[in-house]
mmCIF file of C-alpha atoms in Angstrom:
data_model
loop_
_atom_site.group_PDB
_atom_site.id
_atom_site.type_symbol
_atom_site.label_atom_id
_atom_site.label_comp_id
_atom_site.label_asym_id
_atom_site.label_seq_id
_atom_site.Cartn_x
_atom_site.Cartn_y
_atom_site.Cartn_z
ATOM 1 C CA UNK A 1 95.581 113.159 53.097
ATOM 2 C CA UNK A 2 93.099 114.323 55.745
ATOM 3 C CA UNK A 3 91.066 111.577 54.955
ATOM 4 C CA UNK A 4 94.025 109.315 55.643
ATOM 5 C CA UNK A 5 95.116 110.998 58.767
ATOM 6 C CA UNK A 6 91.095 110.212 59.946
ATOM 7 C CA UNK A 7 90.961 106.708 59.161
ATOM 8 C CA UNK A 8 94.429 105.997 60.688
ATOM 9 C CA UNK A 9 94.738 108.613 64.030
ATOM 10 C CA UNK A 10 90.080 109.157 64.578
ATOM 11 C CA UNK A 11 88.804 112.241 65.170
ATOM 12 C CA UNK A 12 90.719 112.192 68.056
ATOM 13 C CA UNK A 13 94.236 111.927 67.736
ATOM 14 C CA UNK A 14 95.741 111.772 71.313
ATOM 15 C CA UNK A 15 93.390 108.891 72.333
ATOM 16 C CA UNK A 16 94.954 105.737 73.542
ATOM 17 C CA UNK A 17 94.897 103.361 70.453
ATOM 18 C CA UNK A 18 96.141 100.426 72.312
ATOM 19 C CA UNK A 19 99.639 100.694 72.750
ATOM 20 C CA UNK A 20 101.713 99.019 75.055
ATOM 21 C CA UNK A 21 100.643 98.935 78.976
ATOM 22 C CA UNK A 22 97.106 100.629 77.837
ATOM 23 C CA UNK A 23 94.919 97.343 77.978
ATOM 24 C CA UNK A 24 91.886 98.537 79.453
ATOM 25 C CA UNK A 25 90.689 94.812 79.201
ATOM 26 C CA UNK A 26 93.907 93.867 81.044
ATOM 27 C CA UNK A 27 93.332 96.356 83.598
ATOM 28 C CA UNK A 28 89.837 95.799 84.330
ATOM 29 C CA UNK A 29 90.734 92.369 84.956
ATOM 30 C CA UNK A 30 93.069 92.980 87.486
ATOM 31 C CA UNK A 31 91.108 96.053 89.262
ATOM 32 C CA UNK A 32 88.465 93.249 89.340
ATOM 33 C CA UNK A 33 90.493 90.626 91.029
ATOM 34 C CA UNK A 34 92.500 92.951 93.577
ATOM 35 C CA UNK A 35 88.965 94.099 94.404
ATOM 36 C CA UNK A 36 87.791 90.436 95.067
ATOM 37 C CA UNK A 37 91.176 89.934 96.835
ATOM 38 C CA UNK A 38 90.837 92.795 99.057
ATOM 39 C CA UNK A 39 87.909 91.378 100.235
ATOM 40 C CA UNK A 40 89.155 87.940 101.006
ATOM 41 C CA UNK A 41 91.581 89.860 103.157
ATOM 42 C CA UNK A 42 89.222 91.722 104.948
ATOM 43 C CA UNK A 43 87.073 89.018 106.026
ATOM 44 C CA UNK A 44 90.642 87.227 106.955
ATOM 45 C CA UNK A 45 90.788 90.083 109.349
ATOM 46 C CA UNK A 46 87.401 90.071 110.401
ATOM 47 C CA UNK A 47 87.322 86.596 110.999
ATOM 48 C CA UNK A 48 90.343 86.804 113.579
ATOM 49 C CA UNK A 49 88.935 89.596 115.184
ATOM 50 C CA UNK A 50 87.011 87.594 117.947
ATOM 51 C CA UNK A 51 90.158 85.536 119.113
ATOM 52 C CA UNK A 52 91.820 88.644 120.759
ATOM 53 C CA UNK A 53 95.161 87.446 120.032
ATOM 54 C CA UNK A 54 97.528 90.467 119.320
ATOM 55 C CA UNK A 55 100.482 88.543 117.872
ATOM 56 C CA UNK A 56 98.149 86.795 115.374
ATOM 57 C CA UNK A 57 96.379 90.179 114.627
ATOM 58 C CA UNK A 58 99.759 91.573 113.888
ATOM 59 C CA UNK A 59 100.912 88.548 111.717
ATOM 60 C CA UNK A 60 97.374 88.787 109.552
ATOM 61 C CA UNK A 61 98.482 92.356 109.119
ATOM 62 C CA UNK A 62 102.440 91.196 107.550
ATOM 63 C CA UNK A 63 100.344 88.736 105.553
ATOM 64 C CA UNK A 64 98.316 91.517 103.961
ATOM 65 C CA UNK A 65 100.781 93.948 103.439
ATOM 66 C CA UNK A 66 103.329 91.123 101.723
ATOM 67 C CA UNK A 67 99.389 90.440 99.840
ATOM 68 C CA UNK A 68 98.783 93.915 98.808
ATOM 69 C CA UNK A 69 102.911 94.111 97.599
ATOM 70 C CA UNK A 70 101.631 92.282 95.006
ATOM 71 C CA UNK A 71 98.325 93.119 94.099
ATOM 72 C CA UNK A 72 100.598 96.422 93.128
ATOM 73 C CA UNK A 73 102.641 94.482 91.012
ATOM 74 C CA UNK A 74 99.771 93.374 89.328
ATOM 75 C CA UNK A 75 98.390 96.504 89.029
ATOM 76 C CA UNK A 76 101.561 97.992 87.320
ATOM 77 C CA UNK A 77 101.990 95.018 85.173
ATOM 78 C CA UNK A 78 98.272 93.692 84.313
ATOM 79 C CA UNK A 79 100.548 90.519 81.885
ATOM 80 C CA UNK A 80 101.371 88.422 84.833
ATOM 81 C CA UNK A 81 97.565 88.206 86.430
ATOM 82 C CA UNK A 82 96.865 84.823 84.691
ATOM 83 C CA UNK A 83 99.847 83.184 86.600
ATOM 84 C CA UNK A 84 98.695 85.121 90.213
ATOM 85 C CA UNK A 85 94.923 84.734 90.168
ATOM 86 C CA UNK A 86 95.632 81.240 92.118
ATOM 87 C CA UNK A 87 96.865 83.482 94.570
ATOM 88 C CA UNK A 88 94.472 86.054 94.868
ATOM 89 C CA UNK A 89 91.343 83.908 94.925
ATOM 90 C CA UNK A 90 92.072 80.338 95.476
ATOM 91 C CA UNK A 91 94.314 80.915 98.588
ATOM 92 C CA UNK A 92 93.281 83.989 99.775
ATOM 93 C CA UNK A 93 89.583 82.373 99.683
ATOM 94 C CA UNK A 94 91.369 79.549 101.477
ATOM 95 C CA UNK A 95 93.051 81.336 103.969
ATOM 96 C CA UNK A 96 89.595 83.303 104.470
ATOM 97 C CA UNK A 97 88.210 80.054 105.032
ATOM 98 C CA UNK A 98 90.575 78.800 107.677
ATOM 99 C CA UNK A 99 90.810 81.778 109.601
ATOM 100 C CA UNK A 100 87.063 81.437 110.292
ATOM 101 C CA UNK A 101 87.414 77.717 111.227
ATOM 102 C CA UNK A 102 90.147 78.499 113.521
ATOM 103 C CA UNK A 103 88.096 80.928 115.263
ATOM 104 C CA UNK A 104 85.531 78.861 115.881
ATOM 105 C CA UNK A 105 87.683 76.206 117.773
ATOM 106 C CA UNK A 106 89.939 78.611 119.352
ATOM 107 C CA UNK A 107 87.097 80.416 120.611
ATOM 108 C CA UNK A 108 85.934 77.494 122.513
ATOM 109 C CA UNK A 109 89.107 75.318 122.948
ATOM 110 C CA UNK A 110 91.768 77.921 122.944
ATOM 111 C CA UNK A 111 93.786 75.154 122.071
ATOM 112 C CA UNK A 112 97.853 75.891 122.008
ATOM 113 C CA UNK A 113 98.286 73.363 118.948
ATOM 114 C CA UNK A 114 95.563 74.854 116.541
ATOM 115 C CA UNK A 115 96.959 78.207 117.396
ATOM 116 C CA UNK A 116 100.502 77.182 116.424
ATOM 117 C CA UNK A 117 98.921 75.582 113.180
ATOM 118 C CA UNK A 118 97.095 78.430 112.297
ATOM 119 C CA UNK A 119 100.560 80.644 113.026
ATOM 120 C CA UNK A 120 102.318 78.701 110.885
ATOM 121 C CA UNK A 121 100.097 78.652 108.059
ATOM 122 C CA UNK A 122 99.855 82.927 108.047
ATOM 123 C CA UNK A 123 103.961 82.784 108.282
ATOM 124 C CA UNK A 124 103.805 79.933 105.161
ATOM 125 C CA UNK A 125 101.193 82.465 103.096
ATOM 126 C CA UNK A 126 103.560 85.211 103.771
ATOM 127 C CA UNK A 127 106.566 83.415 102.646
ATOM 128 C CA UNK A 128 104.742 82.223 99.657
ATOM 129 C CA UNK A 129 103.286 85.445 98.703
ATOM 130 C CA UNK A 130 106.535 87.031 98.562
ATOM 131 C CA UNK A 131 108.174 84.624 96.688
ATOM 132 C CA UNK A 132 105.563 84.644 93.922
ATOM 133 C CA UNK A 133 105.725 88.605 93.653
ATOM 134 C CA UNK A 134 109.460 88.155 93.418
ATOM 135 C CA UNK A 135 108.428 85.854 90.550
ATOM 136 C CA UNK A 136 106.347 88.520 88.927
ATOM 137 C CA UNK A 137 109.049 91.253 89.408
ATOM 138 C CA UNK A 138 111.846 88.954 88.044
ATOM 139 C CA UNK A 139 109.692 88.670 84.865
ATOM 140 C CA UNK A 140 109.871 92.303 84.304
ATOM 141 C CA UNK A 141 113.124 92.562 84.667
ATOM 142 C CA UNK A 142 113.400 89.461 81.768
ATOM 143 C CA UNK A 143 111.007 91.638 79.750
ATOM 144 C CA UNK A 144 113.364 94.475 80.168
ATOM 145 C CA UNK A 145 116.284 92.611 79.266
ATOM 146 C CA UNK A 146 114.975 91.384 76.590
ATOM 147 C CA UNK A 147 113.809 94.666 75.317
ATOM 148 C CA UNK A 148 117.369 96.071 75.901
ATOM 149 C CA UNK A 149 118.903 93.118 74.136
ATOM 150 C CA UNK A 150 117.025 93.404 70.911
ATOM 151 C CA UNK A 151 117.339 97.392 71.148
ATOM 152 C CA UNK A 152 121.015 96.647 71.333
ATOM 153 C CA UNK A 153 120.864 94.401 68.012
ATOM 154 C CA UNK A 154 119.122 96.699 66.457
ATOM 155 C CA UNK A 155 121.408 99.371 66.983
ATOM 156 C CA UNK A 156 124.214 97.589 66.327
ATOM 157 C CA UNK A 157 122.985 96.604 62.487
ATOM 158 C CA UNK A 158 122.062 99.952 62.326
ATOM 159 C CA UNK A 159 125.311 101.674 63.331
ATOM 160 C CA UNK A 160 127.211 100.239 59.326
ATOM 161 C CA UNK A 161 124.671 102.156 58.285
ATOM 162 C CA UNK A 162 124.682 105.232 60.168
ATOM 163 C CA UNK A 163 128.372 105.574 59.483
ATOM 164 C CA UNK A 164 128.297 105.645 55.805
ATOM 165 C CA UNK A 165 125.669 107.700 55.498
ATOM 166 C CA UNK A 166 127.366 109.944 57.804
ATOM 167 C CA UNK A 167 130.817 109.451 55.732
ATOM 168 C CA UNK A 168 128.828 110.074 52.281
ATOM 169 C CA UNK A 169 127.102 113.249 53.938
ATOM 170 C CA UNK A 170 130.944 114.511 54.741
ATOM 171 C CA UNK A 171 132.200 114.287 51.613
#
């Protein structure tokens, strides 16, 4: 028996054996992109710096905060980084990217039009962010209807069961 209990449980018992939501893999994986990601955002920020435009400064700061909503998503629910790492490297690189070109012109243009461009592509990032960590929220909820719904089927075959066992236990 002890040998049994060794082979099955380890010498240690209460160790995490790889149940549900323990995927170290998993959550290496997404400590490693959220780390990469945080410092996309960062040199976002540092990028705009020089332009000394409040109302920009302020909308790079929504942006991040709407970013960093869901690099917590991710980080409670390490399933859904395959279908967000386009977000968290590809357009926050991007964005990165853009917000150092657009310093460069605006530095020495201070042209209304690129500002207005640049504006609206923080506001569409934003918008886009959100939606996809709706996305990623509305799948746990699907998970968690699903669980409940097979929980509920289960029960329900169970309950015939239940009942005469509980009638033959009565008589």
């Amino acid at each position: 028996g002890a040998a049994l209990h060794f082979i099955s449980f380890g010498a240690d018992p209460m160790r995490d054996k790889g149940t549900e939501g323990g995927d170290a893999f998993q959550t290496e994986r997404v400590a490693n992109a959220v780390a990469e990601a945080e410092k996309h955002l960062s040199a976002l920020r540092e990028s705009a710096r020089p332009v000394a435009d409040r109302a920009l400064m302020d909308q790079i700061d929504r942006f991040s905060a709407t970013a960093r909503t869901m690099f917590h998503t991710l980080e409670n629910d390490p399933r859904d980084l395959t279908s967000a790492r386009r977000y968290l490297s590809v357009y926050l690189e991007g964005a990165k990217e853009a917000t150092a070109r657009f310093a460069q012109i605006y530095a020495t243009t201070r042209d209304p039009k690129a500002r207005s461009d640049y504006a609206d592509l923080l506001s569409d990032l934003d918008t886009r962010f959100s939606q996809r960590t709706e996305v990623l929220l509305s799948n746990d909820r699907t998970r968690m209807d699903v669980e409940i719904e097979v929980l509920r089927e289960r029960l329900a075959l169970d309950a015939p069961h239940t009942v005469a066992q509980t009638d033959l236990e009565h008589s």
